[in-house]
Amino acid sequence: MSKIKTYEEINQKLKAGKAVVLTAEEVSKMAQEASPEEIVEKVDVVTTATFGAMCSSGAIINFGHSTPPIRMEKIRLNGVPCYEGLAAVDSYIGATACDPDNPTYGGAHVIQDLLEGKDIVLEAWGKGTDCYPRKHIKTKININTINELILFNPRNAYQNYNVAVNTTKKMIHTYMGTLLPNLRNATYSTSGELSPLLNDPEFKTIGIGTRIFLGGTQGFVVWPGTQFHTTRPKNELGVPVTNAATIAVMGNLKEMSPEYIQAAYYEKYGVSMFVGIGIPIPVLNVEMAKRVSVNNSQIQSSVLDYGTVGTPKLGEVSYEELRSGSIKIGGKKIRTAPVASLSKARKIANELKEWLETGNFEISKPVQMFPQNTSLKSLKETEADHD
Amino acid sequence: MIKKRYILNFPPESGDKAFTYHLVKDYDIRINILKAEVFPGKRGSLLLELQGKKENIEKGVEYIVSHKIKCEPLDKRIYFQEEKCIDCGNCTAVCFAGALTMNKTNWKLNFDKNKCVVCELCIPACPLKLFKIDFN
């Protein structure tokens, strides 16, 4: 009978410094010669990672009360609008938020400036109430003066993503980078065989409560991410061939590092934020050993035309082809380029591996598994547009 | 034989002289014009690739400079904040000159200034805005 391990057994081995931890790339290599049965015997945890632009990011901030206090009903941080409906002195700043007059500096830049210890101008307005009489405040805050600073990202670490191309005659600027006309380049964004959700495609070990590497510190998976989609087309190994499931994550931004949280501005698109995420996957049984053994030739992604309305699919390519530097679509050779950092993802996978090996990181059994058979609704337009 | 790239900035009074002719004829230099901006009656800029014997290129550059034309090696006019680069690869998507490439072993960005043709597409393509190229 093949071996089955428990979370408790693996954590005991981690604490004793006896666990075998490999990165997902290392285990994919090992799998060229070792069977899943041998891998489950030899390996306890596999570390996965990704470092890419994740627009659905942001931070919850508690500013603390002033004297006299104010009920903040309009809030600006360095001119960037923040959400004002979270009680008197709490706010949520979205990474993509910006002042339309200064579109290259947004919420992600405010978050990065806070992380780097810089002063930020806080300006807020309220109507003035009996318990919060102040109507206006303008002051400076920094990471040390505020109470909580919590990263909360509703949709991160996409399970696979599309390859972007442009068939039109005009260059276009997208969140997948600059796409040259006439299929002159193709961009892709996941870390392939190192990518977290591609190593546990059916969410057997990742769920609510999973402890993860987030921005350089420990964070948690707190919910299925928005646009969580588990019924996308899959390949013969059960790996989705297009953007599918996502995770919502949370962690203490005060403990994070600017090395793994990086503000970005995409030309003619807007502000976004690179986020570093690493997820440890326990090799509990043969099935998980098979899952973490997946390699770039076994992961495909859909090539979509971002220049045409409806982003029609033009084909499928493997990550092995994408990494080779060119793909073929309709007989045409197209140069490829990544838009997410594999070198950073590798650094995260190795850092997480070290945390695990030195007993500084426990793997956690999810307190609730993710839903199955989910799909997405599109937005229906019920009012006629007379513009 | 060596190959070097220079940015030439012409003052208005030097715009009517046949410098490239003299570089070819008098100094035996092969010229490849990579980029040109000419404003009639005003100033002009040229991005040239010069190929020839080292001493001939040096003499040719001296000749150009003696006519009050500013001549700078290209790599001195390209600014790239390498220490801030996250190796995302966005700039490599648009660099057809092959100056910006990903190292296929460690997946870090390689920037070969000698291959740059100053198309300037990397400037907006970089999400961290780490490139600046001063052509003029």
Short mmCIF file of C-alpha atoms in Angstrom, two decimals:
data_model
loop_
_atom_site.label_atom_id
_atom_site.label_comp_id
_atom_site.label_asym_id
_atom_site.label_seq_id
_atom_site.Cartn_x
_atom_site.Cartn_y
_atom_site.Cartn_z
CA MET A 1 0.00 0.00 0.00
CA SER A 2 1.34 3.39 -0.90
CA LYS A 3 2.40 5.79 1.78
CA ILE A 4 0.03 8.38 3.26
CA LYS A 5 1.34 11.20 5.44
CA THR A 6 -0.50 13.59 7.73
CA TYR A 7 0.02 17.30 8.29
CA GLU A 8 1.01 16.54 11.89
CA GLU A 9 3.70 14.04 10.86
CA ILE A 10 5.17 16.48 8.35
CA ASN A 11 5.15 19.32 10.89
CA GLN A 12 6.94 17.12 13.44
CA LYS A 13 9.61 16.34 10.84
CA LEU A 14 9.90 20.05 9.97
CA LYS A 15 10.37 20.96 13.65
CA ALA A 16 13.00 18.25 14.05
CA GLY A 17 14.81 19.50 10.95
CA LYS A 18 14.32 16.10 9.31
CA ALA A 19 11.82 16.97 6.60
CA VAL A 20 12.79 16.92 2.94
CA VAL A 21 11.67 20.09 1.21
CA LEU A 22 12.10 20.70 -2.52
CA THR A 23 10.99 23.49 -4.79
CA ALA A 24 8.40 22.60 -7.44
CA GLU A 25 11.09 22.92 -10.11
CA GLU A 26 13.37 20.54 -8.23
CA VAL A 27 10.64 17.95 -7.81
CA SER A 28 9.66 18.22 -11.50
CA LYS A 29 13.25 17.37 -12.34
CA MET A 30 13.30 14.52 -9.83
CA ALA A 31 10.14 13.12 -11.39
CA GLN A 32 11.99 12.48 -14.66
CA GLU A 33 13.59 9.51 -12.90
CA ALA A 34 11.53 8.88 -9.77
CA SER A 35 8.00 7.49 -9.66
CA PRO A 36 5.23 9.21 -7.65
CA GLU A 37 5.51 6.35 -5.11
CA GLU A 38 9.21 7.10 -4.68
CA ILE A 39 8.54 10.85 -4.46
CA VAL A 40 5.99 10.46 -1.68
CA GLU A 41 8.58 8.38 0.21
CA LYS A 42 11.38 10.88 -0.29
CA VAL A 43 9.75 14.33 -0.27
CA ASP A 44 7.62 15.93 2.45
CA VAL A 45 6.88 19.45 1.20
CA VAL A 46 7.15 21.17 -2.17
CA THR A 47 7.43 24.95 -2.35
CA THR A 48 5.73 26.88 -5.15
CA ALA A 49 5.85 30.58 -5.92
CA THR A 50 4.83 33.40 -8.18
CA PHE A 51 5.78 37.07 -8.52
CA GLY A 52 3.56 38.97 -10.89
CA ALA A 53 1.38 42.03 -11.23
CA MET A 54 -1.79 41.40 -9.25
CA CYS A 55 -4.20 44.28 -9.71
CA SER A 56 -6.65 42.97 -7.14
CA SER A 57 -4.51 44.04 -4.20
CA GLY A 58 -4.83 46.61 -1.48
CA ALA A 59 -4.39 47.45 2.16
CA ILE A 60 -6.62 48.06 5.15
CA ILE A 61 -5.32 50.93 7.26
CA ASN A 62 -6.31 52.19 10.68
CA PHE A 63 -5.02 55.75 11.06
CA GLY A 64 -5.76 56.21 14.78
CA HIS A 65 -7.95 58.95 16.27
CA SER A 66 -7.01 62.61 16.32
CA THR A 67 -8.00 65.16 18.98
CA PRO A 68 -10.72 66.23 18.38
CA PRO A 69 -11.70 63.14 16.39
CA ILE A 70 -13.03 63.04 12.84
CA ARG A 71 -15.37 60.63 11.08
CA MET A 72 -13.47 60.38 7.79
CA GLU A 73 -15.95 60.52 4.89
CA LYS A 74 -13.55 61.44 2.14
CA ILE A 75 -9.93 60.30 2.38
CA ARG A 76 -6.81 60.96 0.28
CA LEU A 77 -3.32 59.51 0.77
CA ASN A 78 -0.76 61.47 -1.25
CA GLY A 79 -3.76 62.51 -3.33
CA VAL A 80 -4.88 58.93 -4.01
CA PRO A 81 -8.53 58.27 -3.10
CA CYS A 82 -9.19 55.57 -0.48
CA TYR A 83 -12.41 53.89 0.53
CA GLU A 84 -14.26 55.95 3.13
CA GLY A 85 -17.01 53.58 4.26
CA LEU A 86 -15.09 51.58 6.88
CA ALA A 87 -15.98 53.40 10.13
CA ALA A 88 -14.32 56.59 11.37
CA VAL A 89 -10.58 56.09 10.85
CA ASP A 90 -10.31 52.83 8.89
CA SER A 91 -9.82 52.75 5.16
CA TYR A 92 -8.98 50.40 2.29
CA ILE A 93 -6.60 51.61 -0.36
CA GLY A 94 -6.80 49.68 -3.60
CA ALA A 95 -3.55 49.13 -5.49
CA THR A 96 -5.11 50.44 -8.70
CA ALA A 97 -6.70 53.56 -7.17
CA CYS A 98 -5.39 56.86 -8.49
CA ASP A 99 -6.10 60.52 -8.89
CA PRO A 100 -7.13 60.92 -12.57
CA ASP A 101 -4.92 64.03 -12.73
CA ASN A 102 -1.89 62.00 -11.65
CA PRO A 103 -2.55 58.54 -13.12
CA THR A 104 1.01 57.20 -12.83
CA TYR A 105 1.00 57.31 -9.02
CA GLY A 106 -1.61 55.12 -7.38
CA GLY A 107 -2.53 53.02 -4.38
CA ALA A 108 0.28 50.55 -5.07
CA HIS A 109 2.79 53.40 -4.86
CA VAL A 110 1.29 54.59 -1.58
CA ILE A 111 1.60 51.04 -0.21
CA GLN A 112 5.19 50.81 -1.41
CA ASP A 113 6.06 54.23 0.06
CA LEU A 114 4.57 53.14 3.38
CA LEU A 115 6.62 49.92 3.25
CA GLU A 116 9.75 51.92 2.57
CA GLY A 117 9.10 54.06 5.67
CA LYS A 118 8.28 57.24 3.76
CA ASP A 119 5.91 59.92 5.06
CA ILE A 120 2.51 60.06 3.34
CA VAL A 121 0.16 63.04 3.36
CA LEU A 122 -3.23 62.08 4.79
CA GLU A 123 -6.06 64.47 4.11
CA ALA A 124 -9.59 63.67 5.20
CA TRP A 125 -12.94 65.40 5.42
CA GLY A 126 -16.05 64.68 7.50
CA LYS A 127 -19.39 66.42 8.03
CA GLY A 128 -18.79 66.85 11.78
CA THR A 129 -20.95 64.97 14.26
CA ASP A 130 -21.48 65.13 18.04
CA CYS A 131 -18.95 62.38 18.68
CA TYR A 132 -16.66 63.29 15.75
CA PRO A 133 -16.78 67.11 15.59
CA ARG A 134 -13.75 67.69 13.34
CA LYS A 135 -14.51 68.37 9.66
CA HIS A 136 -11.06 68.35 8.13
CA ILE A 137 -7.59 67.06 8.88
CA LYS A 138 -4.33 67.26 6.95
CA THR A 139 -1.32 65.51 8.43
CA LYS A 140 1.54 63.14 7.71
CA ILE A 141 1.51 59.45 8.50
CA ASN A 142 4.03 56.66 8.08
CA ILE A 143 4.23 52.94 8.80
CA ASN A 144 5.09 53.59 12.44
CA THR A 145 2.37 56.12 13.22
CA ILE A 146 -0.59 54.07 12.00
CA ASN A 147 -2.14 51.19 13.91
CA GLU A 148 -2.88 48.32 11.54
CA LEU A 149 -1.66 47.95 7.96
CA ILE A 150 -3.09 44.76 6.53
CA LEU A 151 -2.62 43.52 2.99
CA PHE A 152 -5.90 42.11 1.74
CA ASN A 153 -5.96 40.92 -1.85
CA PRO A 154 -9.28 39.52 -3.05
CA ARG A 155 -7.90 37.87 -6.23
CA ASN A 156 -4.31 36.70 -6.53
CA ALA A 157 -2.09 33.90 -7.82
CA TYR A 158 -4.27 33.02 -10.80
CA GLN A 159 -4.32 29.34 -11.68
CA ASN A 160 -2.76 29.64 -15.12
CA TYR A 161 -3.27 32.69 -17.31
CA ASN A 162 -3.65 33.47 -20.98
CA VAL A 163 -0.89 34.09 -23.45
CA ALA A 164 -1.51 37.51 -25.00
CA VAL A 165 -1.02 38.43 -28.67
CA ASN A 166 -2.29 41.14 -30.99
CA THR A 167 -3.42 40.41 -34.56
CA THR A 168 -4.35 43.99 -35.41
CA LYS A 169 -2.26 46.56 -37.23
CA LYS A 170 -1.95 48.81 -34.19
CA MET A 171 0.28 48.43 -31.15
CA ILE A 172 -1.77 48.03 -27.97
CA HIS A 173 -0.92 48.60 -24.32
CA THR A 174 -2.37 46.05 -21.89
CA TYR A 175 -1.87 44.58 -18.44
CA MET A 176 -0.01 41.85 -20.32
CA GLY A 177 2.48 44.46 -21.49
CA THR A 178 2.95 46.11 -24.87
CA LEU A 179 1.61 43.93 -27.66
CA LEU A 180 3.11 44.69 -31.04
CA PRO A 181 0.94 44.57 -34.19
CA ASN A 182 0.62 41.65 -36.60
CA LEU A 183 1.45 38.95 -34.03
CA ARG A 184 4.99 40.22 -33.55
CA ASN A 185 5.17 39.21 -29.88
CA ALA A 186 3.40 37.08 -27.28
CA THR A 187 3.46 37.56 -23.52
CA TYR A 188 2.77 35.10 -20.69
CA SER A 189 2.55 35.54 -16.98
CA THR A 190 2.64 32.50 -14.70
CA SER A 191 5.69 30.74 -13.35
CA GLY A 192 4.60 27.46 -15.03
CA GLU A 193 5.71 24.36 -13.13
CA LEU A 194 6.63 26.58 -10.16
CA SER A 195 3.19 28.18 -10.04
CA PRO A 196 1.24 27.52 -6.81
CA LEU A 197 -2.21 26.57 -8.06
CA LEU A 198 -0.85 24.52 -10.97
CA ASN A 199 0.79 22.17 -8.47
CA ASP A 200 -2.46 21.52 -6.63
CA PRO A 201 -4.98 21.99 -9.44
CA GLU A 202 -7.89 20.40 -7.56
CA PHE A 203 -7.21 22.17 -4.27
CA LYS A 204 -6.56 19.07 -2.21
CA THR A 205 -4.19 20.92 0.15
CA ILE A 206 -4.89 24.62 -0.47
CA GLY A 207 -7.97 26.11 1.17
CA ILE A 208 -9.13 28.65 3.74
CA GLY A 209 -6.48 28.91 6.45
CA THR A 210 -3.50 27.75 4.40
CA ARG A 211 -0.36 29.45 5.72
CA ILE A 212 1.67 30.97 2.88
CA PHE A 213 4.61 33.21 2.06
CA LEU A 214 3.12 36.62 1.34
CA GLY A 215 5.25 39.63 0.46
CA GLY A 216 8.18 38.40 2.52
CA THR A 217 6.33 37.32 5.64
CA GLN A 218 3.77 34.69 6.68
CA GLY A 219 0.29 35.29 5.39
CA PHE A 220 -2.83 33.24 4.86
CA VAL A 221 -5.26 32.13 2.21
CA VAL A 222 -8.52 33.54 3.58
CA TRP A 223 -11.10 32.71 0.94
CA PRO A 224 -11.45 31.51 -2.64
CA GLY A 225 -10.44 34.50 -4.75
CA THR A 226 -12.93 36.51 -6.77
CA GLN A 227 -13.62 35.10 -10.26
CA PHE A 228 -12.89 31.66 -8.75
CA HIS A 229 -13.57 29.37 -11.67
CA THR A 230 -13.06 25.62 -11.41
CA THR A 231 -14.84 24.43 -14.55
CA ARG A 232 -12.48 25.85 -17.17
CA PRO A 233 -11.23 23.46 -19.87
CA LYS A 234 -8.49 21.17 -18.52
CA ASN A 235 -5.79 19.06 -20.13
CA GLU A 236 -5.49 15.28 -19.71
CA LEU A 237 -3.71 15.81 -16.37
CA GLY A 238 -6.55 17.93 -15.02
CA VAL A 239 -4.60 21.18 -15.29
CA PRO A 240 -6.68 24.16 -16.53
CA VAL A 241 -5.49 25.51 -19.88
CA THR A 242 -6.61 29.08 -19.25
CA ASN A 243 -7.17 31.45 -16.32
CA ALA A 244 -9.18 29.51 -13.75
CA ALA A 245 -9.20 29.59 -9.94
CA THR A 246 -7.77 32.34 -7.71
CA ILE A 247 -7.13 32.87 -4.00
CA ALA A 248 -7.85 35.73 -1.60
CA VAL A 249 -4.89 36.38 0.68
CA MET A 250 -4.19 38.42 3.77
CA GLY A 251 -1.14 39.32 5.83
CA ASN A 252 0.55 41.94 7.99
CA LEU A 253 1.95 44.51 5.57
CA LYS A 254 4.08 46.00 8.33
CA GLU A 255 6.16 42.81 8.30
CA MET A 256 6.48 42.64 4.50
CA SER A 257 9.43 43.61 2.36
CA PRO A 258 9.57 46.07 -0.56
CA GLU A 259 11.53 43.33 -2.31
CA TYR A 260 8.33 41.31 -2.70
CA ILE A 261 5.78 44.13 -2.99
CA GLN A 262 6.45 46.41 -5.94
CA ALA A 263 4.29 49.19 -7.38
CA ALA A 264 3.99 49.28 -11.16
CA TYR A 265 2.53 51.53 -13.82
CA TYR A 266 1.49 50.09 -17.17
CA GLU A 267 1.46 52.57 -20.01
CA LYS A 268 -2.06 53.55 -21.08
CA TYR A 269 -3.50 50.96 -18.68
CA GLY A 270 -2.82 52.12 -15.15
CA VAL A 271 -1.36 51.23 -11.80
CA SER A 272 -0.87 47.69 -10.53
CA MET A 273 1.21 45.93 -7.93
CA PHE A 274 3.65 43.04 -8.13
CA VAL A 275 3.05 40.66 -5.24
CA GLY A 276 5.24 37.74 -4.18
CA ILE A 277 3.35 34.64 -3.08
CA GLY A 278 4.74 31.24 -2.10
CA ILE A 279 2.64 28.24 -1.13
CA PRO A 280 3.97 25.06 0.47
CA ILE A 281 2.30 21.89 -0.78
CA PRO A 282 2.55 18.86 1.49
CA VAL A 283 3.19 15.61 -0.36
CA LEU A 284 0.53 13.71 1.56
CA ASN A 285 0.06 10.81 -0.83
CA VAL A 286 0.78 9.47 -4.31
CA GLU A 287 -1.86 11.71 -5.86
CA MET A 288 -0.15 14.84 -4.52
CA ALA A 289 3.24 13.46 -5.60
CA LYS A 290 1.85 13.20 -9.15
CA ARG A 291 0.47 16.74 -8.96
CA VAL A 292 3.72 18.37 -7.84
CA SER A 293 5.66 16.41 -10.47
CA VAL A 294 4.01 18.38 -13.27
CA ASN A 295 6.51 20.01 -15.64
CA ASN A 296 6.40 22.83 -18.18
CA SER A 297 5.74 20.50 -21.11
CA GLN A 298 2.59 19.27 -19.35
CA ILE A 299 1.10 22.71 -18.71
CA GLN A 300 -0.63 24.43 -21.61
CA SER A 301 -2.03 27.92 -21.89
CA SER A 302 -4.51 29.50 -24.29
CA VAL A 303 -3.27 32.10 -26.75
CA LEU A 304 -5.78 34.96 -26.91
CA ASP A 305 -5.96 37.90 -29.28
CA TYR A 306 -6.06 40.94 -27.01
CA GLY A 307 -6.46 43.25 -30.01
CA THR A 308 -9.88 41.91 -30.98
CA VAL A 309 -13.12 42.38 -29.02
CA GLY A 310 -13.99 39.18 -27.16
CA THR A 311 -10.31 38.10 -27.08
CA PRO A 312 -10.75 35.12 -29.45
CA LYS A 313 -8.61 32.05 -28.79
CA LEU A 314 -5.99 31.37 -31.45
CA GLY A 315 -4.44 28.19 -30.07
CA GLU A 316 -2.76 26.45 -27.16
CA VAL A 317 0.93 26.28 -26.29
CA SER A 318 2.94 24.68 -23.51
CA TYR A 319 5.09 26.47 -20.98
CA GLU A 320 8.07 24.62 -22.39
CA GLU A 321 7.42 26.33 -25.74
CA LEU A 322 6.79 29.71 -24.09
CA ARG A 323 10.08 29.51 -22.20
CA SER A 324 11.97 28.49 -25.36
CA GLY A 325 11.57 32.03 -26.71
CA SER A 326 9.06 31.43 -29.48
CA ILE A 327 5.73 29.77 -30.21
CA LYS A 328 3.94 28.93 -33.43
CA ILE A 329 0.44 30.17 -34.09
CA GLY A 330 -1.17 29.40 -37.43
CA GLY A 331 2.26 28.46 -38.81
CA LYS A 332 3.73 31.80 -37.80
CA LYS A 333 6.68 31.92 -35.41
CA ILE A 334 6.08 34.47 -32.65
CA ARG A 335 8.61 35.70 -30.13
CA THR A 336 7.62 35.22 -26.49
CA ALA A 337 8.36 37.26 -23.39
CA PRO A 338 7.36 36.85 -19.75
CA VAL A 339 5.60 39.64 -17.88
CA ALA A 340 6.07 38.09 -14.42
CA SER A 341 9.42 37.50 -12.78
CA LEU A 342 10.59 33.89 -12.68
CA SER A 343 13.84 34.85 -10.97
CA LYS A 344 11.88 36.43 -8.10
CA ALA A 345 9.49 33.47 -7.96
CA ARG A 346 12.48 31.15 -7.64
CA LYS A 347 13.87 33.32 -4.86
CA ILE A 348 10.54 33.08 -3.01
CA ALA A 349 10.35 29.29 -3.45
CA ASN A 350 13.86 28.96 -2.05
CA GLU A 351 13.22 31.36 0.82
CA LEU A 352 10.07 29.46 1.78
CA LYS A 353 12.04 26.22 1.53
CA GLU A 354 14.60 27.63 3.99
CA TRP A 355 11.86 28.74 6.40
CA LEU A 356 10.44 25.22 6.33
CA GLU A 357 13.79 23.48 6.66
CA THR A 358 14.80 25.59 9.64
CA GLY A 359 11.52 24.92 11.44
CA ASN A 360 10.33 28.52 11.10
CA PHE A 361 7.22 27.73 9.11
CA GLU A 362 4.48 25.19 9.78
CA ILE A 363 2.25 23.82 7.09
CA SER A 364 -1.42 24.15 7.90
CA LYS A 365 -4.40 21.99 7.10
CA PRO A 366 -7.15 24.14 5.58
CA VAL A 367 -10.06 24.77 7.94
CA GLN A 368 -12.40 24.75 4.95
CA MET A 369 -11.82 23.42 1.45
CA PHE A 370 -12.74 25.47 -1.60
CA PRO A 371 -16.04 24.99 -3.47
CA GLN A 372 -16.17 22.73 -6.52
CA ASN A 373 -17.91 23.20 -9.88
CA THR A 374 -17.95 26.96 -9.83
CA SER A 375 -18.27 29.12 -12.91
CA LEU A 376 -18.52 32.81 -13.68
CA LYS A 377 -21.43 35.08 -14.45
CA SER A 378 -20.98 37.86 -16.94
CA LEU A 379 -22.42 41.33 -16.44
CA LYS A 380 -25.70 41.78 -18.28
CA GLU A 381 -26.65 45.23 -19.46
CA THR A 382 -30.28 45.95 -18.56
CA GLU A 383 -30.42 49.68 -19.34
CA ALA A 384 -30.09 50.92 -22.89
CA ASP A 385 -27.17 53.27 -23.38
CA HIS A 386 -28.41 56.44 -25.10
CA ASP A 387 -25.04 58.22 -25.24
CA MET B 1 37.75 46.27 -37.34
CA ILE B 2 35.51 47.51 -34.57
CA LYS B 3 31.93 48.62 -34.42
CA LYS B 4 30.75 51.53 -32.28
CA ARG B 5 27.57 53.52 -31.94
CA TYR B 6 27.48 57.28 -31.45
CA ILE B 7 24.82 59.92 -31.03
CA LEU B 8 25.64 63.07 -33.00
CA ASN B 9 23.96 66.35 -32.21
CA PHE B 10 24.29 69.01 -34.91
CA PRO B 11 24.07 72.73 -34.17
CA PRO B 12 22.11 74.71 -36.83
CA GLU B 13 25.28 75.98 -38.54
CA SER B 14 26.62 72.46 -39.10
CA GLY B 15 23.54 70.98 -40.68
CA ASP B 16 24.60 71.59 -44.28
CA LYS B 17 27.95 69.79 -44.27
CA ALA B 18 28.37 66.29 -45.76
CA PHE B 19 29.96 64.65 -42.74
CA THR B 20 28.93 61.10 -43.52
CA TYR B 21 30.50 61.42 -46.99
CA HIS B 22 33.82 62.44 -45.42
CA LEU B 23 33.67 59.68 -42.84
CA VAL B 24 33.35 57.14 -45.66
CA LYS B 25 35.71 58.75 -48.14
CA ASP B 26 38.46 60.11 -45.90
CA TYR B 27 38.44 57.64 -43.01
CA ASP B 28 37.22 54.45 -44.65
CA ILE B 29 34.36 54.02 -42.16
CA ARG B 30 31.24 52.00 -42.92
CA ILE B 31 28.19 53.86 -41.72
CA ASN B 32 24.82 52.54 -40.70
CA ILE B 33 22.29 55.24 -39.87
CA LEU B 34 20.06 53.82 -37.15
CA LYS B 35 18.04 56.89 -36.37
CA ALA B 36 17.86 60.46 -37.60
CA GLU B 37 15.98 63.54 -36.49
CA VAL B 38 16.46 66.65 -38.61
CA PHE B 39 14.83 69.98 -37.97
CA PRO B 40 15.55 72.18 -41.02
CA GLY B 41 17.38 75.36 -40.10
CA LYS B 42 17.60 74.21 -36.50
CA ARG B 43 19.41 71.30 -34.92
CA GLY B 44 19.63 67.66 -35.91
CA SER B 45 20.45 64.32 -34.31
CA LEU B 46 21.92 61.18 -35.79
CA LEU B 47 22.40 57.75 -34.31
CA LEU B 48 25.25 56.17 -36.25
CA GLU B 49 26.91 52.81 -36.16
CA LEU B 50 30.51 53.20 -37.30
CA GLN B 51 32.53 50.21 -38.45
CA GLY B 52 36.19 50.39 -39.33
CA LYS B 53 39.73 50.36 -37.99
CA LYS B 54 39.93 51.64 -34.43
CA GLU B 55 42.33 54.48 -35.33
CA ASN B 56 40.16 55.51 -38.29
CA ILE B 57 37.05 55.70 -36.11
CA GLU B 58 38.96 57.77 -33.56
CA LYS B 59 40.16 60.15 -36.29
CA GLY B 60 36.67 60.29 -37.82
CA VAL B 61 35.18 61.20 -34.43
CA GLU B 62 37.87 63.89 -33.99
CA TYR B 63 36.94 65.29 -37.41
CA ILE B 64 33.25 65.46 -36.44
CA VAL B 65 33.93 67.05 -33.06
CA SER B 66 36.24 69.68 -34.71
CA HIS B 67 33.15 70.95 -36.55
CA LYS B 68 31.32 71.70 -33.28
CA ILE B 69 29.20 68.57 -33.49
CA LYS B 70 28.52 66.88 -30.17
CA CYS B 71 29.47 63.21 -30.49
CA GLU B 72 28.86 60.78 -27.63
CA PRO B 73 29.06 57.01 -27.44
CA LEU B 74 25.48 55.69 -27.30
CA ASP B 75 25.87 53.77 -24.05
CA LYS B 76 26.56 57.01 -22.19
CA ARG B 77 23.08 58.27 -23.12
CA ILE B 78 21.09 55.26 -21.97
CA TYR B 79 20.06 55.23 -18.34
CA PHE B 80 18.85 51.99 -16.81
CA GLN B 81 18.33 51.66 -13.07
CA GLU B 82 19.49 48.07 -12.99
CA GLU B 83 19.49 47.79 -9.20
CA LYS B 84 15.71 48.33 -9.13
CA CYS B 85 14.91 45.82 -11.91
CA ILE B 86 12.63 42.93 -10.90
CA ASP B 87 13.35 40.89 -14.06
CA CYS B 88 9.68 40.81 -15.08
CA GLY B 89 10.56 40.69 -18.79
CA ASN B 90 8.06 43.29 -20.05
CA CYS B 91 10.82 45.25 -21.81
CA THR B 92 12.06 42.15 -23.67
CA ALA B 93 8.65 41.84 -25.34
CA VAL B 94 9.26 44.98 -27.39
CA CYS B 95 13.04 44.92 -27.94
CA PHE B 96 13.58 43.61 -31.46
CA ALA B 97 17.17 44.78 -31.58
CA GLY B 98 18.00 42.04 -29.06
CA ALA B 99 19.49 44.49 -26.55
CA LEU B 100 17.07 43.38 -23.82
CA THR B 101 16.84 39.62 -23.33
CA MET B 102 16.12 37.18 -20.53
CA ASN B 103 18.96 34.93 -19.42
CA LYS B 104 17.44 31.48 -19.99
CA THR B 105 19.30 29.99 -17.03
CA ASN B 106 18.59 32.38 -14.18
CA TRP B 107 15.80 34.36 -15.90
CA LYS B 108 17.38 37.69 -15.08
CA LEU B 109 17.35 40.59 -17.51
CA ASN B 110 20.36 41.09 -19.79
CA PHE B 111 20.89 44.55 -21.22
CA ASP B 112 23.45 44.84 -24.00
CA LYS B 113 23.74 48.57 -24.67
CA ASN B 114 25.78 47.93 -27.81
CA LYS B 115 22.79 46.34 -29.50
CA CYS B 116 20.36 49.17 -28.62
CA VAL B 117 19.01 51.08 -31.61
CA VAL B 118 17.17 53.62 -29.46
CA CYS B 119 13.72 52.65 -30.67
CA GLU B 120 12.65 53.76 -27.17
CA LEU B 121 9.87 51.15 -26.89
CA CYS B 122 11.34 49.88 -23.61
CA ILE B 123 10.65 53.22 -21.91
CA PRO B 124 6.86 52.89 -21.76
CA ALA B 125 7.02 49.07 -21.62
CA CYS B 126 8.84 48.97 -18.27
CA PRO B 127 6.20 48.98 -15.49
CA LEU B 128 8.79 50.33 -13.06
CA LYS B 129 9.93 53.08 -15.46
CA LEU B 130 13.60 52.20 -15.12
CA PHE B 131 14.73 53.26 -18.62
CA LYS B 132 15.60 56.71 -19.81
CA ILE B 133 17.24 57.39 -23.15
CA ASP B 134 18.45 60.83 -23.99
CA PHE B 135 18.66 61.02 -27.78
CA ASN B 136 18.81 64.77 -28.04
#
